[in-house]
Short mmCIF file of C-alpha atoms in Angstrom, two decimals:
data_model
loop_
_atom_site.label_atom_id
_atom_site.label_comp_id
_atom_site.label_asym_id
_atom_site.label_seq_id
_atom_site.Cartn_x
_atom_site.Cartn_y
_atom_site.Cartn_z
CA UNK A 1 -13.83 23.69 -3.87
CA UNK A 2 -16.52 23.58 -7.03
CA UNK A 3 -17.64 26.85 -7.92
CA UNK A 4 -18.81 26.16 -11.68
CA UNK A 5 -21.40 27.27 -14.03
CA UNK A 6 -22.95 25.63 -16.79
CA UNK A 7 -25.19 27.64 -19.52
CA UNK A 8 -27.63 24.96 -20.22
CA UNK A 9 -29.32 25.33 -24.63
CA UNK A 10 -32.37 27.27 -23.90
CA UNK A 11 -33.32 28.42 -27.18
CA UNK A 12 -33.54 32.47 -27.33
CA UNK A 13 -33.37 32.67 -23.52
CA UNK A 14 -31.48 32.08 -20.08
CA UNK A 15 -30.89 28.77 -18.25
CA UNK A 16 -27.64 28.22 -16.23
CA UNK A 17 -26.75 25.99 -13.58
CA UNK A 18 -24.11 26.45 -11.22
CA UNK A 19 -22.86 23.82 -9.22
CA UNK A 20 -20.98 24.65 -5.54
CA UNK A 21 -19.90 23.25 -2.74
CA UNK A 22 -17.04 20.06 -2.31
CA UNK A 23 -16.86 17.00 -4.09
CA UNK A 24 -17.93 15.43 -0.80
CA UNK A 25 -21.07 18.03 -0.50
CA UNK A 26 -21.42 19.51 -3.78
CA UNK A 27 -24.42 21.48 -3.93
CA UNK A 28 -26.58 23.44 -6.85
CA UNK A 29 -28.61 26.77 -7.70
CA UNK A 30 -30.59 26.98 -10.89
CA UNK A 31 -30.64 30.83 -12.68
CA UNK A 32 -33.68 31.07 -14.86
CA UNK A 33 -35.38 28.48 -16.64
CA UNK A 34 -35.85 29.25 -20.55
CA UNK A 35 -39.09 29.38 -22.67
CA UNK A 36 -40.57 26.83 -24.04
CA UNK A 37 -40.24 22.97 -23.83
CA UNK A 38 -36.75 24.00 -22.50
CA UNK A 39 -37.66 21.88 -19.18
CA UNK A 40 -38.80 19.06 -21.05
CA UNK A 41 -35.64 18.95 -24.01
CA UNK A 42 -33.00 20.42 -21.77
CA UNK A 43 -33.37 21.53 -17.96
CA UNK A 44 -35.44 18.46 -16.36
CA UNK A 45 -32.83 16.11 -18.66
CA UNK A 46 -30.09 17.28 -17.01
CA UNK A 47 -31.08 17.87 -13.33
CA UNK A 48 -31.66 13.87 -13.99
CA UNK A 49 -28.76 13.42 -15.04
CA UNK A 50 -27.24 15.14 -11.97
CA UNK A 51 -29.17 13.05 -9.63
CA UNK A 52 -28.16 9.82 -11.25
CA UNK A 53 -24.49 10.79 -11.81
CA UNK A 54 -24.53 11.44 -7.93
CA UNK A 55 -26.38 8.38 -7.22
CA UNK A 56 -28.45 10.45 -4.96
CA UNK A 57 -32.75 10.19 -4.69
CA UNK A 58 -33.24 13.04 -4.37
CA UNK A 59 -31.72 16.40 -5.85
CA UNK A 60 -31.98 19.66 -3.55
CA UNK A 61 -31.29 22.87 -5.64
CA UNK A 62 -30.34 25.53 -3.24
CA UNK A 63 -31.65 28.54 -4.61
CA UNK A 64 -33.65 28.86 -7.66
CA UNK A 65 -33.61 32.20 -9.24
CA UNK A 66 -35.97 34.56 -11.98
CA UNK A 67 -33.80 37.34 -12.87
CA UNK A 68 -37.25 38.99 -13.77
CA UNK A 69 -40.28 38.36 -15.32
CA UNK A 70 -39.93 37.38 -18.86
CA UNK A 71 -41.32 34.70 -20.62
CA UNK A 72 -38.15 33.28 -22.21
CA UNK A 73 -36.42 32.97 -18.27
CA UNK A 74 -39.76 31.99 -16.67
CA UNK A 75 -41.54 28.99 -18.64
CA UNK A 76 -38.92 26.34 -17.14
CA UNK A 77 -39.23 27.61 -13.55
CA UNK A 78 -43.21 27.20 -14.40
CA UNK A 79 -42.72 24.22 -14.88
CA UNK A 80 -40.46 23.18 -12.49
CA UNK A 81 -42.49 24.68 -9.71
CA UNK A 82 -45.94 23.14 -10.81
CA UNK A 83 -44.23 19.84 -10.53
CA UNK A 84 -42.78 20.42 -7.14
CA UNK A 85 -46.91 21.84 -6.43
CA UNK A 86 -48.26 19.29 -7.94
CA UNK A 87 -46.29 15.95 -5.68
CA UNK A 88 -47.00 17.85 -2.03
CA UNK A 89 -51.06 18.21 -3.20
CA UNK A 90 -50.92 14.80 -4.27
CA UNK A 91 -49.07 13.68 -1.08
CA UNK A 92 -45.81 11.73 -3.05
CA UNK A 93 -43.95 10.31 -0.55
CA UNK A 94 -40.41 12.95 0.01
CA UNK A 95 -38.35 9.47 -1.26
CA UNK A 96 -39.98 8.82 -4.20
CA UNK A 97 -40.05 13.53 -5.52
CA UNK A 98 -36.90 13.83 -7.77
CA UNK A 99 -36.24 17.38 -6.75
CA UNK A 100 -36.77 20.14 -4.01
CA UNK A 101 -36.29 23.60 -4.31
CA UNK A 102 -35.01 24.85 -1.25
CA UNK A 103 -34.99 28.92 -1.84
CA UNK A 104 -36.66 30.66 -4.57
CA UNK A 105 -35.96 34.67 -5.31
CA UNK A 106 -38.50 35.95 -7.49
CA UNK A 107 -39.31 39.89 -7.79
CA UNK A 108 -42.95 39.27 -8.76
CA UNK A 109 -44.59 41.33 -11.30
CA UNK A 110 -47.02 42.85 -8.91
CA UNK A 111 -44.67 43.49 -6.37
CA UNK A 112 -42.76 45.54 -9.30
CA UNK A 113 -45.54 47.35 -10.63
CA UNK A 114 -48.15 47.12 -7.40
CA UNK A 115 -50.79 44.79 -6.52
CA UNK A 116 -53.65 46.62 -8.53
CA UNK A 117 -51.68 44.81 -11.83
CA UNK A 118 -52.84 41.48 -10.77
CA UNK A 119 -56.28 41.05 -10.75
CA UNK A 120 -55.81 42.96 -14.02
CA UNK A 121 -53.60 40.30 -15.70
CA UNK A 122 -55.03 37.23 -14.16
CA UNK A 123 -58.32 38.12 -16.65
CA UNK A 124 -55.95 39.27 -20.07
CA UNK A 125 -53.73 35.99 -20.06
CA UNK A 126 -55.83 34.76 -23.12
CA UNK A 127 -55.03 38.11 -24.54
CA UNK A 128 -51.48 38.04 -23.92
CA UNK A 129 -49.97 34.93 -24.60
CA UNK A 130 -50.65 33.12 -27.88
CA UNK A 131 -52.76 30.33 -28.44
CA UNK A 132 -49.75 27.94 -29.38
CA UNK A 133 -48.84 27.44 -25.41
CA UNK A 134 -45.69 27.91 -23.87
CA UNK A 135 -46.35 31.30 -22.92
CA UNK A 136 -45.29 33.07 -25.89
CA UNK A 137 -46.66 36.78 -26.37
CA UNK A 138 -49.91 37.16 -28.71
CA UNK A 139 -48.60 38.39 -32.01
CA UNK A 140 -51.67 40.70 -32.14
CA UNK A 141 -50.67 41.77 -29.01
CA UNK A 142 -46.78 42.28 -30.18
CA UNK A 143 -48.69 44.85 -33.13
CA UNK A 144 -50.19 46.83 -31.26
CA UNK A 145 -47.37 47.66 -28.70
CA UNK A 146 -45.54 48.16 -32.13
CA UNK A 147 -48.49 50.68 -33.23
CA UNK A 148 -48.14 52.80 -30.20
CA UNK A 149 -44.58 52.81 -29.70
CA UNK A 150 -44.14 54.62 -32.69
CA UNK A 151 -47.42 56.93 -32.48
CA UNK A 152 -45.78 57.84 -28.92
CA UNK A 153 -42.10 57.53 -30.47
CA UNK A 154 -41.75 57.57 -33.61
CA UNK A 155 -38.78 55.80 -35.07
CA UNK A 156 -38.70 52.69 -37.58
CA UNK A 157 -40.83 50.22 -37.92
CA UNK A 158 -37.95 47.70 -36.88
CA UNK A 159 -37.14 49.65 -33.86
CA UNK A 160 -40.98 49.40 -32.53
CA UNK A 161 -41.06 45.76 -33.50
CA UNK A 162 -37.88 45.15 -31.86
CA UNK A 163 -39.30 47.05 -28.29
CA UNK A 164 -42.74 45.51 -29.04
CA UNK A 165 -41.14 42.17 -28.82
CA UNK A 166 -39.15 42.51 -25.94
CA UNK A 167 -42.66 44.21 -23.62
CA UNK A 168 -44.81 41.65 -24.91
CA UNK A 169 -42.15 39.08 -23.94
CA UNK A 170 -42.80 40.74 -20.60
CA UNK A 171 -46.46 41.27 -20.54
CA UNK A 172 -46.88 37.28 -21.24
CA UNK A 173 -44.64 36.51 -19.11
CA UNK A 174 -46.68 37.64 -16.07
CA UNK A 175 -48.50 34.44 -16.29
CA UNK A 176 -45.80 32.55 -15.76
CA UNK A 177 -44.43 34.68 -12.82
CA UNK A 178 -47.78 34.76 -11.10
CA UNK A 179 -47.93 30.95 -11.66
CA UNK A 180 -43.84 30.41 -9.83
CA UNK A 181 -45.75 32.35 -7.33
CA UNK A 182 -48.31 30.68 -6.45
CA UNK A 183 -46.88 27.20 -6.24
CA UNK A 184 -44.08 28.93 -3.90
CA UNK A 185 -46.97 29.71 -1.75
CA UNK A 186 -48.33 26.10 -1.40
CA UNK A 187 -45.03 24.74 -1.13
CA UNK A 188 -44.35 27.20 1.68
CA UNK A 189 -47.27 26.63 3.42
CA UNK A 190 -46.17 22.92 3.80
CA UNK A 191 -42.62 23.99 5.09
CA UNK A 192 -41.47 22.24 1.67
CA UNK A 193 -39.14 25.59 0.94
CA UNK A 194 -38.08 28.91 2.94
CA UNK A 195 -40.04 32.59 2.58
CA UNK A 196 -39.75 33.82 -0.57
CA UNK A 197 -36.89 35.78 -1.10
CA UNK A 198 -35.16 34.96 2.13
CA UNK A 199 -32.81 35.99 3.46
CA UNK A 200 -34.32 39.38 1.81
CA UNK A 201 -36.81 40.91 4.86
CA UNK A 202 -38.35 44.52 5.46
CA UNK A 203 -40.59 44.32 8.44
CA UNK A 204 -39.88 40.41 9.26
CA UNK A 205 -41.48 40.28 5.16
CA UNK A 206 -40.13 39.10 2.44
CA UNK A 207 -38.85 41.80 0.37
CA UNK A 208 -38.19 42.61 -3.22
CA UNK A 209 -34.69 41.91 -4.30
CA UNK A 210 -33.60 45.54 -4.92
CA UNK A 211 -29.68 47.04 -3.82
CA UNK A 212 -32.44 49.22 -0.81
CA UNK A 213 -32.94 45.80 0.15
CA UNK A 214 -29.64 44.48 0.32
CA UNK A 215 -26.85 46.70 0.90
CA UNK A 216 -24.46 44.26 1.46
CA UNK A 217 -23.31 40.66 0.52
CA UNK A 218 -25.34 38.14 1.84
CA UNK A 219 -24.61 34.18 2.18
CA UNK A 220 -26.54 31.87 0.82
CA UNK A 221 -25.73 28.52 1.20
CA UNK A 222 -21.62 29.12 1.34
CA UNK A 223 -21.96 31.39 -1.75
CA UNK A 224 -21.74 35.26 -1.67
CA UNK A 225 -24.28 37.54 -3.58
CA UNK A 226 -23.83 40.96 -4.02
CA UNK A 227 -26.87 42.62 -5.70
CA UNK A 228 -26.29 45.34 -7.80
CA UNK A 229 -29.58 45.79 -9.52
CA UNK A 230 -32.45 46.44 -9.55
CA UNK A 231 -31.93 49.92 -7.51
CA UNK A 232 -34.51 50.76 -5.05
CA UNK A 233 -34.85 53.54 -6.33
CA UNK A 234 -35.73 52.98 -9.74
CA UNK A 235 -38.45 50.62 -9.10
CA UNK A 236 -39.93 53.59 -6.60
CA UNK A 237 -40.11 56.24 -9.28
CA UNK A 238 -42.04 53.15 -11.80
CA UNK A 239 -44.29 52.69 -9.24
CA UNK A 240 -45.30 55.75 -9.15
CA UNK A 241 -44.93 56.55 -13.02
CA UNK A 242 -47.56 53.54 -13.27
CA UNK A 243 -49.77 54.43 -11.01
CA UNK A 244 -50.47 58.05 -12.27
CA UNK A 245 -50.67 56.55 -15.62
CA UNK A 246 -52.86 53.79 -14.73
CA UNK A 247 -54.97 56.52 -13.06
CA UNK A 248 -54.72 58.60 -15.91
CA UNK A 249 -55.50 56.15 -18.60
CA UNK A 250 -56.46 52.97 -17.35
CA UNK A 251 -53.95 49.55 -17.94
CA UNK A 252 -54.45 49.32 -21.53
CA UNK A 253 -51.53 48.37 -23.89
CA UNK A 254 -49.98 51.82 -24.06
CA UNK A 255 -49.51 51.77 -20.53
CA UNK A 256 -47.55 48.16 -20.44
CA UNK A 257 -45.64 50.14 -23.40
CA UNK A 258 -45.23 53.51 -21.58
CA UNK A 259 -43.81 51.22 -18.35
CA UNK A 260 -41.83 48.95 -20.15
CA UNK A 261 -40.24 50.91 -22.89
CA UNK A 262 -35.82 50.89 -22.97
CA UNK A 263 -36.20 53.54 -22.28
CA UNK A 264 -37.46 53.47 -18.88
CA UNK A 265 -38.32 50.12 -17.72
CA UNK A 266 -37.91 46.41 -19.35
CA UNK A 267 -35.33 45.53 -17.78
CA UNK A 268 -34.73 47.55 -15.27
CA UNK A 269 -36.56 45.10 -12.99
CA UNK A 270 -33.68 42.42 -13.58
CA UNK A 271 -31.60 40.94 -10.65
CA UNK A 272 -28.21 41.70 -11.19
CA UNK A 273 -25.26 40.13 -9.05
CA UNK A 274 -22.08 39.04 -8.21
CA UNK A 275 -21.48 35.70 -6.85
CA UNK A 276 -18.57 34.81 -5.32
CA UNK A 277 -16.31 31.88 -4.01
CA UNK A 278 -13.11 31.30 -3.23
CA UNK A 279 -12.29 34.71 -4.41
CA UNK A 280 -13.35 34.07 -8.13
CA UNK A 281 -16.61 36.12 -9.35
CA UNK A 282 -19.37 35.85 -11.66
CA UNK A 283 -21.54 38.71 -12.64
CA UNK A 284 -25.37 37.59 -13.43
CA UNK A 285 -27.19 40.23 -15.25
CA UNK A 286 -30.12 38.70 -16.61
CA UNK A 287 -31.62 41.63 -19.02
CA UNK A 288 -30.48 44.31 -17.72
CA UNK A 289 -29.08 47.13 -19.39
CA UNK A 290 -25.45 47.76 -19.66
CA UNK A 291 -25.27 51.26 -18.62
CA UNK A 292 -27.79 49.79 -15.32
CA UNK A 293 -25.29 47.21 -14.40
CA UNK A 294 -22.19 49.90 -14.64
CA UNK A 295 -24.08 52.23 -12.24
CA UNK A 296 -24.57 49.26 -9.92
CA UNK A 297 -20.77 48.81 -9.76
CA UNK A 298 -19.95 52.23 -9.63
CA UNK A 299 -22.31 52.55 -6.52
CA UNK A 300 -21.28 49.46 -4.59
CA UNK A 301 -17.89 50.78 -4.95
CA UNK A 302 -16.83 48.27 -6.90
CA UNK A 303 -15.23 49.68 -9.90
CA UNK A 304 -11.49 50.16 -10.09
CA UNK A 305 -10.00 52.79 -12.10
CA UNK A 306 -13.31 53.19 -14.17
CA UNK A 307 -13.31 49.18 -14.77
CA UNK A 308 -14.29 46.16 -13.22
CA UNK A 309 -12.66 42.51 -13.66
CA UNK A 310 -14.87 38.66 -13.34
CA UNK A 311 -14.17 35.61 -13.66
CA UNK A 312 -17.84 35.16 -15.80
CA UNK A 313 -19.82 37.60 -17.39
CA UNK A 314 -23.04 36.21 -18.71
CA UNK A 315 -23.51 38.99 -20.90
CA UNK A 316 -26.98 40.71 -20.73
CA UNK A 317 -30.32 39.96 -22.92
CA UNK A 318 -28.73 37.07 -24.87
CA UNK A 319 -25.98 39.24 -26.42
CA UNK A 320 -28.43 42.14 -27.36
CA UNK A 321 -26.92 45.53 -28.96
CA UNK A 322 -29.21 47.34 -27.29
CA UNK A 323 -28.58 46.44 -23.68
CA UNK A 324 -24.57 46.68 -24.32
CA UNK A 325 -22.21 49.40 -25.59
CA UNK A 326 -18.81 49.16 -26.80
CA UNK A 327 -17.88 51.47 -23.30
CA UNK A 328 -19.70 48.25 -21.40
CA UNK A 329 -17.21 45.82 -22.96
CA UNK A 330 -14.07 48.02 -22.23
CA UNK A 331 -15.36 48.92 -18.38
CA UNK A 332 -16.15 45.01 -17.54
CA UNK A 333 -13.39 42.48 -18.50
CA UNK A 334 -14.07 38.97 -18.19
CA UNK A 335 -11.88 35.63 -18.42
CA UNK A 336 -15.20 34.03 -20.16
CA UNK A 337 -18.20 35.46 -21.44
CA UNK A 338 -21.10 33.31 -21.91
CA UNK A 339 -24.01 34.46 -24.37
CA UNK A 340 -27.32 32.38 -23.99
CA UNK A 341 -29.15 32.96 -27.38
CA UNK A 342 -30.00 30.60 -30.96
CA UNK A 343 -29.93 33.38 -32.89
CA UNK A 344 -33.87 34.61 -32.61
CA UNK A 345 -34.77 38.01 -32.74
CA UNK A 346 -30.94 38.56 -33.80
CA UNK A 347 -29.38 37.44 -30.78
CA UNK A 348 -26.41 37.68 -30.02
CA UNK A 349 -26.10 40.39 -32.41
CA UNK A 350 -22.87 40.64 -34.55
CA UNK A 351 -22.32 44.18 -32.97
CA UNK A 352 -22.35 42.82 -29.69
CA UNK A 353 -19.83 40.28 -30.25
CA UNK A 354 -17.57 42.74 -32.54
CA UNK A 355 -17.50 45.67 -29.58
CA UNK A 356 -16.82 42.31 -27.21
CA UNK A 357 -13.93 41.39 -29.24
CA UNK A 358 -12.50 45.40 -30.01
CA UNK A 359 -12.42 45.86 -26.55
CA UNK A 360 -9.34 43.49 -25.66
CA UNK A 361 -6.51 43.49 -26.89
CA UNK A 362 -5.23 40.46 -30.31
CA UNK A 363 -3.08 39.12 -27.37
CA UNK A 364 -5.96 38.56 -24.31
CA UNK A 365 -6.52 35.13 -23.89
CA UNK A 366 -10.23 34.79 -22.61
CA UNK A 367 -13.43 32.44 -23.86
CA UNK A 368 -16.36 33.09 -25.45
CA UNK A 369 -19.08 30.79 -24.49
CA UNK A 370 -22.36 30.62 -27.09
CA UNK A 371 -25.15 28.02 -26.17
CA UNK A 372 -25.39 27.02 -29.72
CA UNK A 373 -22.89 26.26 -32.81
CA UNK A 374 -22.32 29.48 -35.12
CA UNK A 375 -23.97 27.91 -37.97
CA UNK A 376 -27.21 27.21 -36.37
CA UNK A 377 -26.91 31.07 -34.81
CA UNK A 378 -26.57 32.26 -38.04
CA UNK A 379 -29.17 30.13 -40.10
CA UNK A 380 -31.56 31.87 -37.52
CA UNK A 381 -29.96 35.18 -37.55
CA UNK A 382 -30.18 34.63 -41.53
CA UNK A 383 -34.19 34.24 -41.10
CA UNK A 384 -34.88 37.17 -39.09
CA UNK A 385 -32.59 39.41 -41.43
CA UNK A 386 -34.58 38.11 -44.56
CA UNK A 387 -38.42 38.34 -42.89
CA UNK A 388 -37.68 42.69 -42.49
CA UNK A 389 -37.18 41.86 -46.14
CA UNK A 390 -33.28 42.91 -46.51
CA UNK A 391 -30.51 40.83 -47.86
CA UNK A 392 -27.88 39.02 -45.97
CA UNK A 393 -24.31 39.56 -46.76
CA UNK A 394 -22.33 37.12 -44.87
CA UNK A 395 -19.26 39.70 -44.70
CA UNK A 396 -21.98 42.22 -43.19
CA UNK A 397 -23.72 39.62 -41.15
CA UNK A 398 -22.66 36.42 -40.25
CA UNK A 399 -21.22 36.02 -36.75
CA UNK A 400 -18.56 33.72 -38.58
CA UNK A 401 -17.87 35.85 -40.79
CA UNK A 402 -16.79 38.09 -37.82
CA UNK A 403 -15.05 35.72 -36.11
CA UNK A 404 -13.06 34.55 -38.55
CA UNK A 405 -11.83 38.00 -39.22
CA UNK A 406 -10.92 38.62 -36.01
CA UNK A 407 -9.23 35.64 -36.07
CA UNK A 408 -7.15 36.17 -38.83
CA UNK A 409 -6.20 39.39 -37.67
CA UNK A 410 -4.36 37.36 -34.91
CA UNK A 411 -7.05 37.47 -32.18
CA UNK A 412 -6.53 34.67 -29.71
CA UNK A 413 -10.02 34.11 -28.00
CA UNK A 414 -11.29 30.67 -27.68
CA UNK A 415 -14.82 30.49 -28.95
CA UNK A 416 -16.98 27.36 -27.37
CA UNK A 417 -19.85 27.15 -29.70
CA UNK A 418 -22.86 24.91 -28.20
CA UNK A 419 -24.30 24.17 -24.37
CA UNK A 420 -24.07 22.27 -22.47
CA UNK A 421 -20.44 23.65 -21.20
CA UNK A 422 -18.79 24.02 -17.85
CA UNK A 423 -17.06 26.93 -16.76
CA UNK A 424 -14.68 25.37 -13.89
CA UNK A 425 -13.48 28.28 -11.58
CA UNK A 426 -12.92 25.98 -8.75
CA UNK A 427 -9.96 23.86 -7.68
CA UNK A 428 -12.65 20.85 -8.13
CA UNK A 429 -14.39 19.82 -11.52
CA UNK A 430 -18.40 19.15 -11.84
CA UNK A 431 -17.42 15.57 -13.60
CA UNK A 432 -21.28 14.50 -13.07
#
C-alpha cells in the first residue's frame, strides 16, 4: 500500500501532493496549489516528473483540493485549471493533455459569503490584486483594511497589518477562486471531470464542504476523509452576519474586514480533514484556526482523553502563532509535522515551533518537516523583523537559534529542512 505525502516548496503558502494507491495502481490527489509562479518553478515540474517516472501519457490526479480561498493556496490550482480549460476549448486530442483532474472540492467564495458577493468582486479585481500579477493583494488595499481594523479595534499597528495581510490575502484571492470555478464548469460540461464537490450533494446539488454536509467519512477513490471543518454552522451565522452588514453598509472594505477578521472569519472557511489508509492518518488543516480544528475533533468524537494522535499534521497557516496555541500542540500529537512556509510574513513563527517542541517530551522521537532550509527561513524572517523597524537578536529570533537549543538540551526530533520530501506511511515507497 502507498499512502504518502509530499509538501511540495511553495513559497509562503500550501502545496502538497499525496500519492495512494499500489505500486501496480498508484494513484494521486493534489492539496492546494501555492501563489505565485509556484506552478511554473515547482508544481507543473513535478507532476512531469511523475508522469515520466511512471512512463505513463497521461497523469490523472484524483481529487484536487482548495482548502479555501486564499491567494497563496489558489494561484497554482488557477493555473492548473486554465490549462486543463484551455486543451478541451481548443479540442487537444485526450493522448496528447498531460493531465486530468478527475474531482475538484472547492468551497467557492460566493457560496461562503452568498451569491450577491460575486458580481461585486468580478468588477473590484483591479482593485484588489496588485498590478505585479500573480494575484497578490493591492498594497493600498492591505492599508486600508489596516486603517479600519484598528479604528474598529484598536490594537498595534503590527497587529492590523498582520490581519490586514491575511483578509487581503483573501479578498484577492477571490479572483482566483472564481477563476478554478469557472474552468470546473467548462470542464464539466464536457464530462472531462465529476460535479463539483462530489460526492458532497444536498438536493441531488453539489454542496459546500461543511461537517452539515458530511457527517461521516466518505471514500474517495480508496482513501477516507473525515471533514472536520468548516462547521455548518459557522458558515450559517457569516452568512447572515454579512448580509445584515452588507445591507447595512454596503460591501466596502470594512465589511471584507468586519467578515474576515480572526476573530470571526478568515479562516474559518478552511477544509479541515482527516485522511486515512491503512489505518495511518493525516490531519489537513489548511488555515484554520487551532482552537476550530480542536472543536472539530471534539465533535466528531474523535478526541481521546482530551488528545488526539496522527500520523501527519500539516500544521495550520504555514506555522502561524496566531492560528496555534501551546494547548493545540499538547492536544494533537503527531509522528511528523510538516510546516509549508519561506519565512514571509514571519512564518513559521519561532513561537510556533518552540510551543511544538515544549509540548513533547526530550525523549519523543517525531519529524519536523519545513519546505525550506532554516537559513533561507530565517534570512526572510530577518527582513520582515527589520522592515517594523526592530532589531534581530538571533538568540530572540532565529528559528536556529531555537533549534539548536532545544537540541542541546537533549531534544531528539529530526528536523528535515527543504521540500521536496516524502512522508512514507505506507508499506510501499513513492520512488518516482
Amino acid at each position: 500500500m502507498i499512502f504518502t505525502l509530499e509538501p511540495l516548496k511553495a513559497a509562503e503558502g500550501d502545496c502538497l501532493l499525496l500519492h495512494f494507491g499500489t505500486p501496480q495502481a498508484p494513484r494521486l490527489a493534489l492539496i492546494d496549489g501555492g501563489p505565485g509562479q509556484i506552478w511554473e518553478t515547482s508544481l507543473l515540474p513535478r507532476l512531469q516528473q511523475i508522469a515520466a517516472n511512471r512512463n505513463v501519457q497521461q497523469l490523472e490526479i484524483e481529487l484536487a483540493m482548495l482548502s479555501h480561498v486564499d491567494n497563496d493556496h489558489a494561484v497554482g490550482l488557477k493555473k492548473l485549471f486554465r490549462r486543463l480549460k484551455s486543451e478541451v476549448e481548443d479540442h487537444i486530442p485526450v493522448p496528447q493533455r498531460l493531465l486530468r483532474v478527475k474531482r475538484l472540492w472547492h468551497n467557492t467564495f460566493n457560496d461562503v459569503l452568498g451569491d450577491s458577493i460575486d458580481k461585486y468582486y468580478r468588477t473590484l479585481t483591479a482593485t484588489l490584486q496588485a498590478s505585479t500579477g500573480g494575484g497578490a493583494p493591492n498594497p493600498a488595499l492591505e492599508e486600508a483594511l489596516a486603517r479600519a481594523h484598528r479604528d474598529e479595534h484598536g490594537g498595534s499597528a503590527e497587529e492590523a497589518a498582520e490581519i490586514a495581510s491575511d483578509v487581503a490575502l483573501v479578498m484577492a484571492g477571490h479572483g482566483e477562486g472564481r477563476d478554478i470555478r469557472d474552468s470546473h464548469e467548462v470542464l464539466r460540461a464536457n464530462n472531462e471531470i465529476a460535479a463539483l464537490n462530489a460526492p458532497f450533494l444536498k438536493h441531488n446539488r453539489p454542496a459546500l464542504i461543511t461537517t452539515g454536509n458530511a457527517p461521516n467519512a466518505v471514500d474517495v477513490a480508496g482513501l477516507s476523509f473525515r471533514i472536520l471543518g468548516p462547521m455548518q454552522e459557522e458558515i450559517e451565522a457569516l452568512q447572515k452576519a454579512f448580509d445584515k452588514y452588507v445591507q447595512d453598509k454596503g460591501l466596502t472594505a470594512e465589511a471584507m474586514l468586519a467578515a474576515y477578521s480572526d476573530k470571526s472569519v478568515p479562516n474559518l472557511s478552511s477544509i479541515v480533514c482527516i485522511v486515512e489508509a491503512g489505518g495511518k492518518r493525516i490531519l489537513l488543516t489548511g488555515d484554520a484556526r487551532g482552537d476550530k480544528i480542536i472543536t472539530g475533533l471534539e465533535k466528531a468524537g474523535l478526541l481521546v482523553n482530551g488528545k488526539f494522535a496522527v500520523d501527519v499534521l500539516k500544521v495550520p497557516h504555514h506555522g502561524s502563532d496566531r492560528n496555534t496555541t501551546a494547548e493545540f500542540f499538547a492536544k494533537i500529537r503527531a509522528k511528523h509535522y510538516v510546516l509549508s512556509g519561506d519565512g514571509k510574513h514571519g512564518n513559521p513563527e519561532r513561537d510556533t515551533v518552540g510551543w511544538l517542541i515544549d509540548s513533547r517530551k526530550p525523549t519523543d522521537r517525531y519529524t519536523i518537516v519545513l519546505t525550506y532550509p532554516l537559513a533561507v527561513i530565517d534570512a526572510e524572517r530577518r527582513r520582515e523583523v527589520l522592515k517594523k523597524h526592530k532589531p534581530w537578536v538571533p538568540a530572540q529570533h532565529a528559528l536556529a537559534d531555537l533549534i539548536a537549543a532545544r537540541k542541546a538540551q537533549g531534544h531528539k526530533f529530526k528536523l528535515v529542512e527543504g521540500a521536496p520530501f516524502k512522508i512514507d506511511l505506507g508499506g510501499d515507497k513513492v520512488t518516482w
